[in-house]
Coordinates of C-alpha atoms and ligand atoms in Angstrom, one line a residue:
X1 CA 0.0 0.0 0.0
X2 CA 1.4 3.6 -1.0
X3 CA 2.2 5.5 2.4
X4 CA 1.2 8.8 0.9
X5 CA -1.5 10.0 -1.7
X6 CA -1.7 13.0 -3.4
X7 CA -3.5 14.5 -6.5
X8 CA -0.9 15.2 -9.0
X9 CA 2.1 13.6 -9.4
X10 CA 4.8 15.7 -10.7
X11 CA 8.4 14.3 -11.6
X12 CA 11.4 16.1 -12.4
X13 CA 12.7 19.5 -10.8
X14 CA 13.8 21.3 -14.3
X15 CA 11.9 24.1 -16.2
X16 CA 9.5 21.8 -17.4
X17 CA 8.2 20.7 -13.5
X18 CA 8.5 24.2 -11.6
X19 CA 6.5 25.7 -14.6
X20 CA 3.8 22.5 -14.2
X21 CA 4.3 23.3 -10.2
X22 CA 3.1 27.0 -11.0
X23 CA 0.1 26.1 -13.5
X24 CA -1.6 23.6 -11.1
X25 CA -0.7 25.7 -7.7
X26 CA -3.3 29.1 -10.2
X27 CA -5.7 26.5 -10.8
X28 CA -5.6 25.3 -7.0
X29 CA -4.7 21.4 -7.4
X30 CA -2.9 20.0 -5.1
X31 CA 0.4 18.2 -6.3
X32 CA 3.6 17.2 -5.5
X33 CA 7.4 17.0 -7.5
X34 CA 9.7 14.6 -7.1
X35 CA 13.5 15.3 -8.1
X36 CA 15.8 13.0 -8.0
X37 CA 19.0 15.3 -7.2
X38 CA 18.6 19.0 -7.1
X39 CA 16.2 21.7 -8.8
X40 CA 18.0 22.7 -12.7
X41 CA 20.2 19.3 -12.2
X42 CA 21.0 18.7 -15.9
X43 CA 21.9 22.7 -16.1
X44 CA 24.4 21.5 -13.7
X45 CA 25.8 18.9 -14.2
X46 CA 25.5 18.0 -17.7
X47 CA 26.6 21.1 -19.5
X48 CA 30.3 22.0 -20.3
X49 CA 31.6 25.3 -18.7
X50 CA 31.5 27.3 -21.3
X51 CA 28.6 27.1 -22.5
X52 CA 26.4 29.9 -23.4
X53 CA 23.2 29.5 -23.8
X54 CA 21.5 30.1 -27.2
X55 CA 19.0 32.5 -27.0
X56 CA 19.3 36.4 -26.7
X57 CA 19.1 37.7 -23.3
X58 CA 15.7 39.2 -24.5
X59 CA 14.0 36.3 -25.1
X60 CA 14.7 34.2 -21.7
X61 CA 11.5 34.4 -19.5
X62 CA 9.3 31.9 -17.5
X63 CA 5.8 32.2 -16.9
X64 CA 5.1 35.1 -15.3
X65 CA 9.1 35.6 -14.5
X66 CA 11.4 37.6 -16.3
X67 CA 15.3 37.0 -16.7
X68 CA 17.2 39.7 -15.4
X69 CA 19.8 41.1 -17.5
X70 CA 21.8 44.3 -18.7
X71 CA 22.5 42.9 -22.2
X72 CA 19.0 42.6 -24.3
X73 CA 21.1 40.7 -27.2
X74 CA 23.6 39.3 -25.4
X75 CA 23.8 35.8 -24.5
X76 CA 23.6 33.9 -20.9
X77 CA 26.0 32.0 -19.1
X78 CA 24.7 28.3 -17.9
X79 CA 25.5 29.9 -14.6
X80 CA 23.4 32.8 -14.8
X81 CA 20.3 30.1 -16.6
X82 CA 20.9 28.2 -13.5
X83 CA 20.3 30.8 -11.1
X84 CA 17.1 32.2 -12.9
X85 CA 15.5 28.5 -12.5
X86 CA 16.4 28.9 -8.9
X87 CA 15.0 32.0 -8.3
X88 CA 11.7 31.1 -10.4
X89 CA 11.8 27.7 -8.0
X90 CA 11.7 30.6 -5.4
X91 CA 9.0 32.8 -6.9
X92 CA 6.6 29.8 -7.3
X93 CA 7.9 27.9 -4.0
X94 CA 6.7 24.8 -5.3
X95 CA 6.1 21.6 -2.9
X96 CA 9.4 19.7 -3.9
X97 CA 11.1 17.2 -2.6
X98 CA 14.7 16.6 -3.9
X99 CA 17.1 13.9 -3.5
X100 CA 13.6 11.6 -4.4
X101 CA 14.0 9.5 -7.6
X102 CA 11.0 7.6 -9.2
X103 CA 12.3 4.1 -10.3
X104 CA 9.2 2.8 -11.0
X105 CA 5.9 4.5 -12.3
X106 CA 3.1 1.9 -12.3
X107 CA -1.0 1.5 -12.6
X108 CA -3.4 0.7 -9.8
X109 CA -7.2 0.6 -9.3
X110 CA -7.3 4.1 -9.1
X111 CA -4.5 5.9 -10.4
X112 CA -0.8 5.4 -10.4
X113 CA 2.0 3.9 -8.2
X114 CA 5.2 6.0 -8.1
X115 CA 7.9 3.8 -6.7
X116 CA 10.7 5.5 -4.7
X117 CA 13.8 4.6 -2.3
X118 CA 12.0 2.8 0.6
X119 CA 8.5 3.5 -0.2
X120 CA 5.7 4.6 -2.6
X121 CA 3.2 7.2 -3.5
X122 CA -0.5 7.0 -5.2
X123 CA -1.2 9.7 -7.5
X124 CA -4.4 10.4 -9.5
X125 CA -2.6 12.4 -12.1
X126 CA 1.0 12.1 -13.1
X127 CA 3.0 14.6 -15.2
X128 CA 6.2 13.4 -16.5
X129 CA 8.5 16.4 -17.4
X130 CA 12.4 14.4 -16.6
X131 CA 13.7 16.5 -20.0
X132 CA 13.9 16.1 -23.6
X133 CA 17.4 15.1 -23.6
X134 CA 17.9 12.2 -20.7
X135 CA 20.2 9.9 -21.6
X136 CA 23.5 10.5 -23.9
X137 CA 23.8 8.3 -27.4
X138 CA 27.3 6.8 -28.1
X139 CA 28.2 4.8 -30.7
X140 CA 30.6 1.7 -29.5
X141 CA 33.2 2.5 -32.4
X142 CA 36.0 3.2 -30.7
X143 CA 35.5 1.1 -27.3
X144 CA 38.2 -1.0 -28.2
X145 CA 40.4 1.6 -28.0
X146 CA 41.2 1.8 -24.1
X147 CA 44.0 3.9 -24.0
X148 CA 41.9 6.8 -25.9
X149 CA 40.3 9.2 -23.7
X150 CA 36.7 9.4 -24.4
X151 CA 33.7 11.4 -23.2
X152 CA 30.2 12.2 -24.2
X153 CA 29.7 16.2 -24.6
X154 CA 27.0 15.4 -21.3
X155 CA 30.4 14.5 -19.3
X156 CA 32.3 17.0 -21.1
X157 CA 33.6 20.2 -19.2
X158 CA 36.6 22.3 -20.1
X159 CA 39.8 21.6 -22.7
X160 CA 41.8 21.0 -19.4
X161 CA 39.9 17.5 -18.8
X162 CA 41.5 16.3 -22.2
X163 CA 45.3 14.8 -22.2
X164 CA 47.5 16.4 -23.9
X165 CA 47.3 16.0 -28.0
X166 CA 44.7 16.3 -30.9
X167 CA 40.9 15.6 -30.3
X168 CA 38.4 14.3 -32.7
X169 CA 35.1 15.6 -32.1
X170 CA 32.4 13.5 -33.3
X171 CA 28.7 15.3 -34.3
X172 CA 28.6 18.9 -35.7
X173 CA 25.2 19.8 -34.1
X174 CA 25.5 22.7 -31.6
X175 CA 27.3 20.7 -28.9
X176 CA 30.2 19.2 -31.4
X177 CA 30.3 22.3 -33.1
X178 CA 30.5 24.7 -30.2
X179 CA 33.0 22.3 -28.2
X180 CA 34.8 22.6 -31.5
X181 CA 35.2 25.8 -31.7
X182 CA 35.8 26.2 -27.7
X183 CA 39.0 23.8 -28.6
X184 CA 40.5 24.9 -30.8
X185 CA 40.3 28.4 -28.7
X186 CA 42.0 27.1 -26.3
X187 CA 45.3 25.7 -29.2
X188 CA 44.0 22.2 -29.5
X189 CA 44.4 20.9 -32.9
X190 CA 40.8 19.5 -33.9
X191 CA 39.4 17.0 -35.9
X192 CA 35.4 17.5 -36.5
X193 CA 33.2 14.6 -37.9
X194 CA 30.1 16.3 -39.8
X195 CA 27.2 14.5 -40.3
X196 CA 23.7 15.7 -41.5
X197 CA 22.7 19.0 -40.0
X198 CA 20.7 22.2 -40.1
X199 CA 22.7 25.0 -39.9
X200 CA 20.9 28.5 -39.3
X201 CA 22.7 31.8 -39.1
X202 CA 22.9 33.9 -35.9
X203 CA 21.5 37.0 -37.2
X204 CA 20.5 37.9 -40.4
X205 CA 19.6 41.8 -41.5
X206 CA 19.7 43.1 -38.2
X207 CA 18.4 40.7 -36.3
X208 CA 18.9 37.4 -34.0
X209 CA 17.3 34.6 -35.7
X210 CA 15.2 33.7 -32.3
X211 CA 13.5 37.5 -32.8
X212 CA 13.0 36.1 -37.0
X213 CA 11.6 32.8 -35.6
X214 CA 9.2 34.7 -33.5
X215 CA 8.2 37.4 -35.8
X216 CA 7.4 35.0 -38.3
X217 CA 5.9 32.7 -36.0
X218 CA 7.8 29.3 -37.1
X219 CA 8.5 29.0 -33.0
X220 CA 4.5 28.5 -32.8
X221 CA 4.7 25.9 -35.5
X222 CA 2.3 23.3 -34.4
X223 CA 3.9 19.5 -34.1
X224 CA 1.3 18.7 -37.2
X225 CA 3.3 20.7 -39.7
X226 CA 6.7 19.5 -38.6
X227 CA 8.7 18.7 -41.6
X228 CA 10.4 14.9 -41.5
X229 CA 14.1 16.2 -40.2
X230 CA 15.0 16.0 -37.0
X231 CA 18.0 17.5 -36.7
X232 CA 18.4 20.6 -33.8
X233 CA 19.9 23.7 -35.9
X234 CA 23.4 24.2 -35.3
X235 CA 24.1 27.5 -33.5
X236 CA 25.6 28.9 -30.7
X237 CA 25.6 31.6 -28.2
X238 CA 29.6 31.6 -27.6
X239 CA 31.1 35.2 -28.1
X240 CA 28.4 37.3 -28.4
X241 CA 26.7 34.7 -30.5
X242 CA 28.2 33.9 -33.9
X243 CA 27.1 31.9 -36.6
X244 CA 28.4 28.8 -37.0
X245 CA 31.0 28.3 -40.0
X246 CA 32.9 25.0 -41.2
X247 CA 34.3 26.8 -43.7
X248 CA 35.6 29.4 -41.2
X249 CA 36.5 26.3 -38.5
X250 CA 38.6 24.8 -41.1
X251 CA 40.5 28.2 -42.0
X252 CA 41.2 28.0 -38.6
X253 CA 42.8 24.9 -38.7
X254 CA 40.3 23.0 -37.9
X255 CA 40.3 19.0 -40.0
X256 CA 36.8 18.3 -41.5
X257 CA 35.6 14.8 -41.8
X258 CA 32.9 13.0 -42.6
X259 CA 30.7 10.4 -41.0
X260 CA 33.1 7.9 -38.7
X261 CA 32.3 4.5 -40.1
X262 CA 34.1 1.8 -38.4
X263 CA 37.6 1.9 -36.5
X264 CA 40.1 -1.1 -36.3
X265 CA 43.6 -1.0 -34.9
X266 CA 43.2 2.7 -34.4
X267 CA 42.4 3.5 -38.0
X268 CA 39.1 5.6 -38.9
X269 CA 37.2 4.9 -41.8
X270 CA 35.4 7.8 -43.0
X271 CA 31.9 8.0 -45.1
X272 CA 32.6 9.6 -48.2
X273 CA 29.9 12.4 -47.2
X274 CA 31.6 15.6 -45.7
X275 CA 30.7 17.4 -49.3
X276 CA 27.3 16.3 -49.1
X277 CA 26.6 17.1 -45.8
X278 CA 28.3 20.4 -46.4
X279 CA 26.2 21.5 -48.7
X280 CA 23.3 20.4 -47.1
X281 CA 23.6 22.5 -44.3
X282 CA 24.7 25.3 -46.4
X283 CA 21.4 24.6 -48.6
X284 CA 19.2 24.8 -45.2
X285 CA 20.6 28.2 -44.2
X286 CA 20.1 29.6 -47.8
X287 CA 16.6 28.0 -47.3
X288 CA 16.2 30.2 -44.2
X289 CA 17.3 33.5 -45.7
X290 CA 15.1 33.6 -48.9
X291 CA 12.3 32.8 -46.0
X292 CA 13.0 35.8 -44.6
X293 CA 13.9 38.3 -47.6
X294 CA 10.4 36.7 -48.7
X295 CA 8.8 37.8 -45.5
X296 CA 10.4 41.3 -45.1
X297 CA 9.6 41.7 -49.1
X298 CA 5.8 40.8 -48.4
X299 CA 5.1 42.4 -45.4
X300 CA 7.2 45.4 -46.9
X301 CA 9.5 45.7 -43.4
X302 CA 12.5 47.9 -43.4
X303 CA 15.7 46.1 -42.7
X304 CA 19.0 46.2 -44.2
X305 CA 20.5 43.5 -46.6
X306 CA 23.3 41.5 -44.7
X307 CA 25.9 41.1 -47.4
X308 CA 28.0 39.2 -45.2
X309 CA 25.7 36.5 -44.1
X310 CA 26.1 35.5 -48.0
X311 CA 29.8 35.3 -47.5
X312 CA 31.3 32.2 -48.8
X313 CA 34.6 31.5 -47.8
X314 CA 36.4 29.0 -50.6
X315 CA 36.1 25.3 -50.0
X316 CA 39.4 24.6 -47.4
X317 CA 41.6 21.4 -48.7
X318 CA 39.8 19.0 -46.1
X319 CA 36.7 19.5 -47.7
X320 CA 37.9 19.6 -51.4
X321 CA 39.6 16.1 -51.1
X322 CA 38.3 15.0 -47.6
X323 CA 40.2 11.9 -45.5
X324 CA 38.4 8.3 -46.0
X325 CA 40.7 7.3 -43.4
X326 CA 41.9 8.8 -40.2
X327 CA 45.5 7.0 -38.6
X328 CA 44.8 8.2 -34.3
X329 CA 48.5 7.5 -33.4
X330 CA 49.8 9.3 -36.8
X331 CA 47.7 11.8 -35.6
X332 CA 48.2 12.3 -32.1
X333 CA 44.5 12.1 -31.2
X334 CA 44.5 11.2 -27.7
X335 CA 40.6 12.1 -26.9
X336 CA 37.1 12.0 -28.6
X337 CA 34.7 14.1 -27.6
X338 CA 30.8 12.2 -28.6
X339 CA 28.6 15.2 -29.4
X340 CA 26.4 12.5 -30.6
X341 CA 23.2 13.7 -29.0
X342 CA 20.3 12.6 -26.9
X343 CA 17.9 10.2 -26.1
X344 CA 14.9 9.5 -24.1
X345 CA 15.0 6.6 -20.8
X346 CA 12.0 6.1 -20.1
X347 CA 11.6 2.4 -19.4
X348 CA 10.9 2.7 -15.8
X349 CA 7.4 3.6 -16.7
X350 CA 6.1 0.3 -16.4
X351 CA 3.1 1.1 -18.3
X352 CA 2.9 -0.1 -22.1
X353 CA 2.8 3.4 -23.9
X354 CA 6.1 3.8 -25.4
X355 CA 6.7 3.6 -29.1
X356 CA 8.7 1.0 -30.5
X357 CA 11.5 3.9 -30.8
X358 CA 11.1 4.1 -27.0
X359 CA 8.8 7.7 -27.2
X360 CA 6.0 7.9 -25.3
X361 CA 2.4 8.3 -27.9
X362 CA 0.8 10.8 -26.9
X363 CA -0.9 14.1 -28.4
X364 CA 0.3 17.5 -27.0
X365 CA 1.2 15.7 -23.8
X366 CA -1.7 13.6 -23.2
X367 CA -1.2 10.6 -23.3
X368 CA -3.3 7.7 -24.2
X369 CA -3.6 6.7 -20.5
X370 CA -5.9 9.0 -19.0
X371 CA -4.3 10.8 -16.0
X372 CA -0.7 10.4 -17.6
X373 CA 0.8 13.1 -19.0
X374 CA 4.4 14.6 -20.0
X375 CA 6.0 18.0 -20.8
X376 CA 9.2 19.4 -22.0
X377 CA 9.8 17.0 -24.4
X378 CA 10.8 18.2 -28.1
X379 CA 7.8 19.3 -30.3
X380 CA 4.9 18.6 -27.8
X381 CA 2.6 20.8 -29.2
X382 CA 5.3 22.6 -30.9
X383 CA 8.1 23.7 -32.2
X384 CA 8.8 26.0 -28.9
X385 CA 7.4 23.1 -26.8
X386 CA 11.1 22.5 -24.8
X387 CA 12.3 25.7 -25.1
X388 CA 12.9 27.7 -21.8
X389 CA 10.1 30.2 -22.9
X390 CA 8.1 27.7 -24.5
X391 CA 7.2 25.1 -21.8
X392 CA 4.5 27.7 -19.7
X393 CA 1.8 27.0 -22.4
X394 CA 2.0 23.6 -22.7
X395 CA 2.1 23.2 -18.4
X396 CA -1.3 25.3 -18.6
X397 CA -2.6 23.2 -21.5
X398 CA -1.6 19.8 -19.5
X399 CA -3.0 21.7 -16.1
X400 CA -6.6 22.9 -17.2
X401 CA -7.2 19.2 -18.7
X402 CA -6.1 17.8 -15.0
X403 CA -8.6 20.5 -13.3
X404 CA -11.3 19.2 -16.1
X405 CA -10.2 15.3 -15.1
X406 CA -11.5 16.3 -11.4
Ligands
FAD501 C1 24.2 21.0 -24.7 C2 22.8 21.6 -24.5 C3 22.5 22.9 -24.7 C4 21.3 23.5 -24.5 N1 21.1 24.8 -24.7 C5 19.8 25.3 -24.6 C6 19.6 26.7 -24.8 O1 20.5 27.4 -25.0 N2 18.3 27.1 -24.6 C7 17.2 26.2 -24.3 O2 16.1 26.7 -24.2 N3 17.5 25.0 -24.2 C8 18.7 24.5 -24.3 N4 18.9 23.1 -24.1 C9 17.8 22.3 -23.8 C10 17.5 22.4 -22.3 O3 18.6 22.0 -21.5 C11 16.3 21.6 -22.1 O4 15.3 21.9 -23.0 C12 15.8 21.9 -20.6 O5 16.7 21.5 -19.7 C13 14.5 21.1 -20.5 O6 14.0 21.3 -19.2 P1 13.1 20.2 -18.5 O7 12.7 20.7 -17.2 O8 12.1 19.8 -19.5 O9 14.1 19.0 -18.4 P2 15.4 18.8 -17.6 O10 16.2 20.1 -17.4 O11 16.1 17.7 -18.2 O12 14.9 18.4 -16.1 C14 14.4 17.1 -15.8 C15 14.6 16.8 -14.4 O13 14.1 15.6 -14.1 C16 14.9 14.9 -13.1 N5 14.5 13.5 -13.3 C17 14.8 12.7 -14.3 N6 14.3 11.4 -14.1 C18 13.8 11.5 -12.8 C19 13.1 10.5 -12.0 N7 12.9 9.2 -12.5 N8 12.7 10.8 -10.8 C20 12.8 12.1 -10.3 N9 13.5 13.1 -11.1 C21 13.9 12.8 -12.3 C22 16.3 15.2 -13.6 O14 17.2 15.1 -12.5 C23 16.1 16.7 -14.0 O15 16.4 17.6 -13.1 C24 20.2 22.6 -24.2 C25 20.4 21.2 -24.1 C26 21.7 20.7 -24.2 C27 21.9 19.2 -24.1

């Protein structure tokens, strides 16, 4: 028998579950959240140093919160993100417990079972908001290789952590490619594995592409129009926020590759598909600029051409005849960084609703077992569904259909 019971069931301490916290405490419904180490956890513990984050300063707010800052287009340290979450955990005071994982979420006669260290609790409602990006991907390639250093960018935190020597960075999505840039910064000869990506530029005539996104209202997108890619746009908030270049990277002495195939006795093979995926992501952020010279020209706006985001530097030697093969000892690579990405974990819902690619079904957060419900996770409802400033309509959404449930 569950020692306690309470209404709504609310797991995970991030953005997602304050925000949830905040919608059910204006509708009055009583609720709990349960998380597992401390409020903004991933903020701290699985995000590099120096990262930035990767929206303007302007555009970082929480439901009824605003982010304090000097610098409207300036861009936020995780640091600074972290202590905004706490301070919003303030404002709302949500009843939280931390230190409290779920390892079990089960069905009962009347609601739910959440399992927890050394007891249980019933819940009529759950919400599951534990993140859009839970558990880091890595490909096994190179575990044969034990005298290589090797990280996920989730474990990743400052060049210092690396042995001396080259790195290979594997992924050009934000991560890879910021970590990139960060390393070769800091004098570390890199080598950067591109697959398929969307690359998007920082600004584009005059402004930051969040503020394009938003005028044009592609961040409202609904998950129903959400073309078949899904790829995150590679950008980044280092700097002042600068678009990201491979071109540029490899001027910088940077090594392009392609896709990593297989490794044996230290040797890479590479996919013959750097100029491909090159020019894909250059074709996606062409894509994006006639959308807006289209917009501007229709709604007959008044903002200067941007010569520069047209720029194209010449195609650097790695790119023109890339490597198919990659010796690490003839190289001096002594670390790879996986920027491979994300996925979900969330087997210890012992309830049969995930999708055979482990995602939960479910439409804008309701899920097809009534009273079970999740938020924060990419494209809920849409496009803006996990973004910091995006997750406070989907928690009222999720929190007027619990108050109609009652
Ligand atoms: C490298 C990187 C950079 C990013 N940069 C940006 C950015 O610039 N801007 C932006 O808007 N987004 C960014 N994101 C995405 C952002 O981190 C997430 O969208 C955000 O953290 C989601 O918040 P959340 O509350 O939904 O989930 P999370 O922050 O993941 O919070 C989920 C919480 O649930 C807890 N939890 C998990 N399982 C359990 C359990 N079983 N029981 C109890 N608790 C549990 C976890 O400890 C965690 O605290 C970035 C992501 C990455 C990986």
């Amino acid at each position: 028998m569950p020692e306690e019971t309470i209404d709504t069931l609310v797991i995970g301490g991030g953005q997602a579950g304050l925000t949830m916290s905040h919608r059910l405490k204006q509708r009055g419904i009583a609720h709990l959240v349960l998380e597992r180490r401390r409020i903004a956890e991933r903020w701290r513990s699985e995000r590099w140093d120096g990262l930035m984050f990767q929206f303007p300063n302007w555009s970082v707010r929480l439901p009824e919160f605003a982010f304090p800052h000097s610098d409207p287009d300036g861009f936020s340290t995780t640091a600074a993100i972290i202590a905004f979450i706490e301070a919003y955990a303030a404002f709302v005071a949500p009843p939280i417990r931390c230190g409290v994982e779920v390892t079990r979420l089960r069905r009962d006669a009347t609601g739910f079972v959440a399992e927890i260290a050394g007891g249980s609790i019933a819940a009529r409602n759950v919400v599951v908001a534990t993140g859009p990006y839970q558990r880091p991907l890595r490909p096994e390639l190179l575990d044969e290789h034990p005298g290589l250093f090797q990280v996920h960018a989730s474990s990743y935190k400052n060049p210092a952590q690396l042995p001396d020597g080259a790195v290979l960075v594997v992924g050009a999505g934000a991560s890879g490619a910021q970590i990139t840039d960060e390393l070769m910064r800091a004098g570390r000869r890199v080598f950067l594995s591109v697959g398929r990506h969307n690359r998007l530029p920082r600004r584009y005539r005059g402004r930051d592409l969040f503020w394009w996104l938003a005028e044009m209202g592609v961040d409202e997108t609904p998950v129903e129009q959400r073309g078949p890619s899904r790829l995150l746009p590679v950008i980044s908030g280092a700097h002042g926020g600068h678009t990201i270049d491979f071109r540029r990277f490899a001027a910088d002495g940077v090594t392009l590759l392609g896709r990593v195939t297989t490794a044996r006795d230290g040797v890479l093979e590479i996919a013959p598909d750097l100029t491909t995926n090159i020019a894909n992501g250059d074709a996606y952020y062409a894509t994006f600029l006639g959308i807006v010279d289209d917009f501007i020209a229709a709604r007959g706006l008044d903002h200067p051409d941007d010569p520069v985001a047209r720029i194209r530097l010449p195609d650097p030697p790695c790119l023109s005849a890339p490597l198919r093969t990659v010796d690490l000892r003839a190289e001096r690579i002594s670390s790879v960084i996986w920027a491979t990405g994300y996925g979900l974990d969330l087997n210890w819902i012992d309830i049969p609703l995930l999708d055979a690619g482990g995602a939960p079904r479910h439409r804008h957060g309701v899920s097809d077992v009534p009273g079970l419900y999740f938020l924060g996770l990419q494209w809920l409802s849409k496009m803006k569904s996990s973004f910091l400033s995006g997750v406070g309509d989907d928690a009222a959404a999720l929190a007027d259909h619990i108050a109609a449930r009652s």
